[in-house]
């Protein structure tokens, strides 16, 4: 009996070359925009001490309570696969004494995240995020700068119908009082809340605000809003953020129910949505986290950041039919027929690669037709064909794949000829 095949882990998937190029495209657009704006790329390990996420993202959040991939390593240490990027970046900021660098420190990352979530379209157990953080700057213009950076990236990817939602959730000075009023309101309406949200009222009442449950959402229509319970500083900060956005003509919608799922946020929170329906329409979001650095053992340092799901962005691009025609690979396929030709083809392919020309070929027994079909699939503009006669004459046939036109070129000048045609200097 044939052995059962081993499949990829549920919620995790392979990215095959064609799609991988699209991911690269999105990542390049993001890196370019972040580099231009003075952010430096950082990479942190996939595995962190589990305590890092418990202390930052917070107990009582779905990400930590239900979705964390955590385990004990062989030395008995509790580790976790990172579910998000900010905690690791802040840990690195502290570990490498970046507080003594000129402030603010502007960093970006392109990393895999892991969440034991219920897999569905746009929600995976392993997904990629592009994110940016500005650490050491409390100014409202910084919040605006980050919002605009993500907006610019989504625009460059030609995504139509992107909307931006904003809210502020206050800070340590005003949030406790707001939380109290909110809890009182929710208690008064306890019977009308969905069961899952009744549990949240005690554990993490602000999370009730972004409940997806219809029953709860009806109760929330008249719930107290943070905007009306802000301290003066938070009020001034939020007004500042809006002013900077208005100045640039950025359109946004104020959403008093936007709180985001992680515990470390203070003041500004924001989220970008695409046109696709459903709860998987968030393309990215972020906010200020002025208390997190202290919470992780540093001195009080203001910071703000965002993360965007690349898989989601790609789905949105596909659904809006704005996936770019990626440039054809400038390269050549070397086809050969007959034994002596195979050696010449092998030698030429390696010579082309040494000379910086993209070249591939299969030294096999396929017919020329089958080999040209393979060249077509690769999308290369030229094929070089070598048969017995070409070996004898020390020539090759250079075929233009688009028109089918063929010409004979001496083998000793073909590398220079292709370099010339590809503009390789
Ligand atoms: P969050 O840290 O939850 O705000 O996530 C940031 C962004 O990552 C979201 O706006 C989504 O675009 C994306 N994202 C979050 N969770 C997943 C997931 N399980 N699968 C795919 N993308 C995700």
PDB file of N, CA and C in Angstrom, residues 102 112 172 250 277 333:
ATOM      1  N   UNK A 102      20.535  58.624  18.145  1.00  0.00           N
ATOM      2  CA  UNK A 102      19.723  59.832  17.954  1.00  0.00           C
ATOM      3  C   UNK A 102      18.253  59.412  17.809  1.00  0.00           C
ATOM      4  N   UNK A 112       7.398  37.054   8.903  1.00  0.00           N
ATOM      5  CA  UNK A 112       6.339  36.048   9.040  1.00  0.00           C
ATOM      6  C   UNK A 112       5.742  36.145  10.437  1.00  0.00           C
ATOM      7  N   UNK A 172      -2.986  56.629  30.186  1.00  0.00           N
ATOM      8  CA  UNK A 172      -3.158  56.264  31.597  1.00  0.00           C
ATOM      9  C   UNK A 172      -3.876  57.320  32.417  1.00  0.00           C
ATOM     10  N   UNK A 250      -5.644  64.094   3.421  1.00  0.00           N
ATOM     11  CA  UNK A 250      -5.918  62.651   3.603  1.00  0.00           C
ATOM     12  C   UNK A 250      -7.357  62.502   4.104  1.00  0.00           C
ATOM     13  N   UNK A 277     -15.356  42.392   1.155  1.00  0.00           N
ATOM     14  CA  UNK A 277     -16.298  42.304   2.259  1.00  0.00           C
ATOM     15  C   UNK A 277     -15.738  41.462   3.394  1.00  0.00           C
ATOM     16  N   UNK A 333      16.826  30.861 -23.240  1.00  0.00           N
ATOM     17  CA  UNK A 333      16.730  29.426 -23.031  1.00  0.00           C
ATOM     18  C   UNK A 333      17.627  28.747 -24.055  1.00  0.00           C
TER      19      UNK A 333
END
